[in-house]
Coordinates of C-alpha atoms in Angstrom, one line a residue:
M1 CA 88.8 181.5 70.9
R2 CA 92.4 183.3 71.5
F3 CA 92.0 185.1 74.6
L4 CA 94.4 187.7 76.1
I5 CA 95.1 188.8 79.4
I6 CA 97.1 192.3 79.9
T7 CA 98.3 192.2 83.7
H8 CA 100.9 194.1 85.9
V9 CA 100.6 191.0 88.1
M10 CA 104.5 189.7 88.6
H11 CA 104.9 186.2 87.3
K12 CA 107.4 183.4 87.9
R13 CA 108.3 180.2 85.6
Q14 CA 108.7 176.8 87.2
N15 CA 108.8 173.0 85.3
K16 CA 107.5 175.0 82.0
Q17 CA 104.2 176.4 84.1
W18 CA 103.6 179.9 84.8
F19 CA 103.1 181.4 88.3
G20 CA 101.4 184.3 89.8
Y21 CA 99.8 186.0 92.8
A22 CA 97.2 182.7 93.7
P23 CA 93.9 185.3 94.3
Y24 CA 94.6 186.6 90.9
V25 CA 95.5 183.3 88.9
R26 CA 92.7 181.3 90.6
E27 CA 90.2 183.7 89.4
M28 CA 91.9 183.7 85.8
N29 CA 91.8 180.0 85.8
V30 CA 88.0 180.1 85.7
W31 CA 87.7 182.6 82.7
L32 CA 90.7 180.0 80.9
K33 CA 87.8 176.6 81.2
Y34 CA 86.2 178.8 78.3
V35 CA 88.7 179.5 75.8
D36 CA 90.9 177.6 73.6
D37 CA 93.9 179.6 73.3
V38 CA 95.4 182.4 75.6
E39 CA 98.0 184.7 76.0
V40 CA 99.6 186.6 78.4
V41 CA 101.1 189.8 78.6
A42 CA 102.7 190.8 81.6
P43 CA 106.4 191.0 83.6
C44 CA 108.3 188.4 85.0
N45 CA 111.4 187.5 86.9
N46 CA 113.3 184.4 87.7
G47 CA 112.4 183.9 91.4
Q48 CA 111.0 180.9 92.6
P49 CA 107.2 180.4 93.3
A50 CA 106.5 181.3 96.9
H51 CA 103.4 180.0 99.2
I52 CA 101.2 182.9 97.6
D53 CA 101.6 181.8 94.1
M54 CA 99.9 179.3 92.0
A55 CA 100.3 178.4 88.4
Y56 CA 97.7 178.7 85.4
Q57 CA 95.8 175.5 84.3
H58 CA 95.6 176.2 80.5
S59 CA 97.3 173.5 77.9
A60 CA 98.0 176.1 75.0
M61 CA 99.2 179.3 76.7
T62 CA 101.6 182.1 75.3
F63 CA 103.4 184.1 77.7
T64 CA 105.0 187.5 76.3
K65 CA 107.4 189.3 78.7
I66 CA 107.3 192.7 79.3
P67 CA 109.5 194.9 81.6
S68 CA 107.5 195.9 85.1
I69 CA 107.1 199.8 85.1
A70 CA 106.9 202.3 88.2
F71 CA 107.5 205.4 89.2
T72 CA 108.8 205.3 92.9
S73 CA 111.9 207.0 92.0
F74 CA 113.4 209.2 89.6
K75 CA 115.8 206.3 88.2
R76 CA 112.9 203.7 88.0
A77 CA 110.5 206.6 86.4
M78 CA 113.3 207.5 83.7
I79 CA 113.6 203.5 83.2
S80 CA 109.8 202.9 82.6
L81 CA 109.3 206.0 80.7
L82 CA 112.0 204.7 78.3
A83 CA 110.2 201.2 78.0
I84 CA 106.6 202.3 77.6
P85 CA 106.8 202.3 73.9
K86 CA 108.1 198.8 73.7
I87 CA 105.5 197.6 76.2
S88 CA 102.8 199.3 74.0
I89 CA 104.1 197.7 70.7
H90 CA 104.0 194.4 72.7
I91 CA 100.4 195.0 73.6
F92 CA 99.3 196.4 70.3
K93 CA 100.6 193.1 68.7
A94 CA 99.0 190.9 71.3
C95 CA 95.4 192.7 70.6
L96 CA 95.9 192.2 67.0
R97 CA 96.1 188.1 67.7
A98 CA 93.2 188.1 69.9
D99 CA 89.6 187.4 70.0
H100 CA 88.8 188.7 73.2
I101 CA 91.1 191.4 75.2
H102 CA 91.0 190.9 79.1
L103 CA 92.4 193.9 80.7
R104 CA 93.3 194.0 84.7
C105 CA 93.0 196.9 86.2
P106 CA 94.0 199.7 88.1
G107 CA 98.1 199.2 87.2
N108 CA 100.6 200.7 85.0
I109 CA 100.2 198.0 82.6
G110 CA 96.3 198.3 82.7
L111 CA 96.6 201.8 81.9
L112 CA 98.5 201.0 78.8
G113 CA 96.6 198.3 77.8
C114 CA 93.5 200.5 78.0
L115 CA 94.8 203.0 76.0
V116 CA 95.9 200.4 73.2
Q117 CA 92.3 198.7 73.3
I118 CA 90.9 202.2 72.1
F119 CA 92.4 201.1 68.6
F120 CA 90.4 197.9 68.5
P121 CA 86.5 199.1 69.0
H122 CA 84.9 195.8 67.4
K123 CA 86.8 193.5 69.2
L124 CA 85.1 191.7 72.3
K125 CA 86.7 193.0 75.5
T126 CA 86.4 192.7 79.2
A127 CA 88.1 194.7 82.0
K128 CA 88.6 193.9 85.6
Y129 CA 88.9 196.8 88.1
A130 CA 89.9 195.3 91.0
G131 CA 90.4 198.7 92.8
N132 CA 88.1 200.7 94.6
W133 CA 84.9 202.3 91.9
Q134 CA 83.4 204.5 94.4
P135 CA 83.0 207.6 92.1
K136 CA 84.5 210.2 94.9
A137 CA 87.0 208.3 96.1
K138 CA 90.6 210.0 96.8
Q139 CA 92.6 207.8 94.3
P140 CA 95.9 208.6 92.1
L141 CA 95.3 210.4 89.2
S142 CA 96.6 207.1 87.0
F143 CA 93.7 205.0 88.8
R144 CA 91.2 208.0 87.9
F145 CA 92.0 208.4 84.3
Q146 CA 91.6 204.4 84.1
K147 CA 88.3 204.7 85.0
W148 CA 87.6 207.3 82.9
V149 CA 88.5 205.5 80.1
L150 CA 87.1 202.6 80.7
S151 CA 83.8 204.3 81.6
N152 CA 83.5 206.5 78.5
T153 CA 81.7 204.5 75.6
F154 CA 83.0 206.7 72.6
L155 CA 86.7 205.5 73.7
T156 CA 85.9 202.1 75.2
K157 CA 83.5 200.1 72.8
N158 CA 82.3 196.8 73.1
I159 CA 83.3 195.8 76.8
K160 CA 82.3 194.8 79.8
V161 CA 83.8 196.5 82.9
L162 CA 83.6 194.8 85.8
V163 CA 83.4 196.7 88.8
Y164 CA 82.9 195.8 93.0
G165 CA 79.5 197.7 94.2
H166 CA 76.7 199.5 92.8
W167 CA 77.4 202.9 91.9
E168 CA 74.8 205.5 90.5
N169 CA 75.1 207.0 87.3
Q170 CA 77.3 204.7 85.5
S171 CA 77.7 204.0 81.7
K172 CA 76.5 200.9 79.9
N173 CA 80.1 199.6 80.2
I174 CA 79.9 199.0 83.7
K175 CA 79.0 196.0 85.1
P176 CA 78.2 195.1 89.0
F177 CA 80.7 192.4 89.8
F178 CA 81.9 190.0 92.9
T179 CA 84.8 187.6 93.1
A180 CA 84.8 184.1 95.0
T181 CA 87.4 181.8 96.9
F182 CA 85.3 178.5 98.0
R183 CA 82.9 176.3 96.2
D184 CA 79.4 175.3 97.0
S185 CA 80.8 171.9 98.2
E186 CA 83.0 173.8 100.4
I187 CA 80.0 175.2 102.6
E188 CA 79.4 174.2 105.9
I189 CA 77.5 175.0 108.9
P190 CA 79.7 177.4 111.0
V191 CA 80.7 176.6 114.3
K192 CA 78.5 178.3 117.0
R193 CA 80.8 181.1 118.8
E194 CA 80.8 182.0 122.0
Y195 CA 82.2 186.1 122.6
L196 CA 82.4 186.2 126.2
G197 CA 85.7 184.0 126.9
D198 CA 88.7 183.8 124.6
L199 CA 88.3 185.8 121.4
K200 CA 90.5 184.8 118.2
F201 CA 91.0 187.7 115.9
V202 CA 92.9 187.2 112.4
F203 CA 94.5 189.7 110.1
M204 CA 94.8 188.9 106.5
G205 CA 96.5 190.9 103.7
S206 CA 99.7 192.5 102.7
L207 CA 101.7 193.9 105.4
V208 CA 101.9 197.4 104.1
E209 CA 100.7 200.8 105.0
G210 CA 97.4 201.1 103.0
K211 CA 96.4 197.9 104.9
R212 CA 96.8 199.4 108.3
P213 CA 98.2 196.3 110.1
L214 CA 99.3 198.0 112.8
W215 CA 95.6 198.9 113.6
A216 CA 94.8 195.2 113.9
I217 CA 97.8 194.9 116.8
K218 CA 96.8 197.7 118.5
I219 CA 93.1 197.0 118.6
V220 CA 93.4 193.7 120.2
E221 CA 96.6 194.9 122.2
A222 CA 93.9 197.7 123.7
L223 CA 91.6 194.7 124.7
H224 CA 94.2 193.1 125.9
R225 CA 95.1 195.5 128.3
Q226 CA 91.3 195.7 129.5
A227 CA 92.1 192.2 130.8
R228 CA 90.5 190.4 128.0
K229 CA 91.6 187.4 126.4
V230 CA 92.6 188.0 123.0
T231 CA 94.8 186.9 120.2
L232 CA 95.8 187.9 116.8
D233 CA 96.7 185.7 113.9
I234 CA 98.5 187.8 111.1
Y235 CA 98.6 186.0 107.7
G236 CA 100.4 188.1 104.6
D237 CA 104.0 189.4 104.4
G238 CA 105.2 192.9 103.3
I239 CA 107.6 195.6 104.2
L240 CA 106.1 196.2 107.2
R241 CA 106.9 192.7 108.9
N242 CA 109.7 193.6 110.6
D243 CA 108.4 196.7 112.2
L244 CA 105.1 194.9 113.4
E245 CA 107.2 192.1 114.7
Q246 CA 109.5 194.9 116.5
Y247 CA 106.2 196.4 117.9
I248 CA 105.1 192.9 119.2
R249 CA 108.6 192.7 120.8
D250 CA 108.8 196.0 122.3
N251 CA 105.0 195.8 123.8
H252 CA 105.6 192.3 125.0
L253 CA 102.7 191.3 122.9
E254 CA 104.5 187.8 122.2
R255 CA 102.0 185.3 123.8
I256 CA 99.0 187.2 122.0
V257 CA 100.1 188.2 118.4
T258 CA 102.0 185.8 116.0
C259 CA 103.1 186.7 112.3
Y260 CA 102.8 183.5 110.0
G261 CA 103.8 185.1 106.7
N262 CA 102.2 183.8 103.6
Q263 CA 100.2 180.6 103.9
R264 CA 98.3 178.5 101.5
I265 CA 94.9 178.9 101.1
A266 CA 93.8 175.5 103.4
V267 CA 95.8 176.9 106.5
I268 CA 93.8 180.1 106.2
K269 CA 90.7 178.2 105.6
E270 CA 91.2 176.5 109.0
S271 CA 92.0 179.4 110.8
L272 CA 88.8 181.2 109.9
K273 CA 86.7 178.3 111.1
T274 CA 87.5 179.2 114.6
A275 CA 88.3 182.6 114.7
H276 CA 85.8 185.2 116.1
F277 CA 86.7 188.1 114.2
L278 CA 88.7 189.4 111.1
I279 CA 90.6 192.9 111.0
L280 CA 91.1 195.0 108.0
P281 CA 91.3 198.4 108.8
S282 CA 92.1 199.1 105.2
K283 CA 92.9 202.8 103.6
S284 CA 91.3 201.5 100.6
E285 CA 90.0 198.5 99.0
G286 CA 88.1 196.6 96.2
W287 CA 86.1 193.7 96.9
P288 CA 88.2 192.5 99.8
K289 CA 88.6 188.7 99.6
A290 CA 89.8 188.4 103.2
V291 CA 86.5 189.7 103.9
A292 CA 84.6 187.4 101.7
E293 CA 86.4 184.6 102.9
A294 CA 86.0 185.4 106.7
M295 CA 82.6 185.9 106.7
F296 CA 82.2 182.2 104.6
F297 CA 83.0 180.7 107.6
G298 CA 80.6 182.8 110.0
C299 CA 84.0 185.1 111.2
I300 CA 82.8 188.4 111.5
P301 CA 84.8 190.8 110.0
I302 CA 85.9 194.3 111.4
A303 CA 86.2 196.5 108.5
T304 CA 86.7 200.2 107.3
P305 CA 83.8 201.9 105.4
V306 CA 85.8 202.0 102.1
S307 CA 84.8 200.8 98.3
C308 CA 82.0 198.5 98.5
V309 CA 82.6 197.0 102.0
P310 CA 79.6 198.9 104.0
E311 CA 77.2 196.9 101.1
M312 CA 79.3 193.8 101.6
L313 CA 79.0 194.3 105.8
G314 CA 74.9 195.3 105.1
N315 CA 75.4 198.6 106.4
G316 CA 76.8 196.9 110.0
K317 CA 74.1 194.2 109.8
R318 CA 76.8 191.4 108.9
G319 CA 80.0 192.9 110.3
I320 CA 81.6 195.8 112.3
L321 CA 82.3 199.1 110.3
I322 CA 84.9 201.1 112.0
A323 CA 85.7 204.7 111.1
G324 CA 87.6 207.8 112.3
E325 CA 91.0 207.5 114.3
L326 CA 92.2 204.5 116.2
D327 CA 90.5 205.0 119.4
G328 CA 87.1 205.4 117.7
A329 CA 87.4 202.0 116.0
T330 CA 88.5 200.6 119.1
N331 CA 85.5 201.6 121.1
A332 CA 83.6 200.5 118.1
V333 CA 84.7 197.1 119.1
K334 CA 84.3 197.1 122.5
E335 CA 80.6 198.1 122.2
H336 CA 79.8 195.1 120.4
L337 CA 81.4 193.0 122.6
S338 CA 79.0 193.6 125.1
D339 CA 76.2 192.1 122.9
Q340 CA 76.7 188.5 122.5
T341 CA 73.8 187.7 121.0
R342 CA 73.8 190.7 118.4
L343 CA 77.5 189.1 117.4
Q344 CA 76.1 185.6 117.0
H345 CA 73.1 187.2 114.7
M346 CA 75.8 188.9 113.0
S347 CA 77.8 185.8 112.5
V348 CA 74.7 183.9 110.9
A349 CA 74.0 187.0 108.4
A350 CA 77.7 187.0 107.3
T351 CA 77.9 183.6 106.5
K352 CA 74.2 183.7 104.8
W353 CA 75.5 186.0 102.4
S354 CA 79.1 185.2 102.0
Q355 CA 77.9 181.6 100.5
Y356 CA 75.8 182.7 97.9
Y357 CA 79.2 183.9 96.3
T358 CA 81.0 181.0 95.2
L359 CA 83.4 179.9 92.8
D360 CA 80.2 177.8 91.2
V361 CA 78.3 181.2 91.0
F362 CA 81.0 183.0 89.6
E363 CA 81.8 180.4 87.0
K364 CA 78.3 180.4 85.4
E365 CA 78.9 184.6 85.3
I366 CA 81.9 183.9 83.8
S367 CA 81.0 181.9 80.8
K368 CA 78.2 184.3 80.1
L369 CA 81.1 187.1 79.9
I370 CA 83.2 185.1 77.3
S371 CA 80.5 184.6 74.9
Y372 CA 78.5 187.9 75.1

């Protein structure tokens, strides 16, 4: 079987290997166990792989380079518009060569893939929609258009569209799904936390506006100002990092808040084993891996009720849901800190739920999709 991946993920080449964003590549390597040949159509650059990148694991891999496209400025928009015909031709030719077409959505390249796949109604297809599938979610027009095309059984045939969460009134193309990071062999009984003394908080994710890392800092800062012993470890990088570090210095938080940048999964894993809480106050999510990873080790997530997050957190039984403005979110955290027994039960429930969704279970489900 020749398996085609169409994605917007930026790639890098080193020592005859192709690297990409580690959470994405780690997942794709599971898919690639069941295929003979693989072709990736994606943008690439000449940079060196970073800590957050990892290599594909497949001996018969072809890479088709395409430009990245974006519409963040007038100049970029004009360049992107001129590149679209060439990109579409590359995608079309790759689809001709493929036995199974796999789309990674949402994204600009995924959008083009959604349109091109219409001309291949008889080929096996899967699409991974890694964003928020909630029907009434406020999203960019391009995201909503991709959701409409993928859901439309007249335009999009012979496909399984993997989405996060269970939603009503979905077409037969749509399949609720999940993602995973850890294996059955990594399951362990978490250390029982005490919530009366020093409290360790963690933030994991891109340091961008949509993830609201400043909220995480301000929640911990508010607890610190009330004489609670708290620390916050921030893992991730992005355009807001310098601003966040400046805020930490300006408010004299250096002793309680530390930015570690991007780190390997082994480092993250060890941090989560001892952390009490993960804070992820995102504006939008799909299936936030950071939340599931924290829960795997008994670390209680504090997250906004976006996408399938309420489902993941059992509507508050397996984690703390925060909504509204920053003050309300902070008060919700403080309210939960007053009930240690409740938090310990929450930690156990979070662990039990997350440890079901392992890479072993994920791999079994993927093998069914490859051969459906």
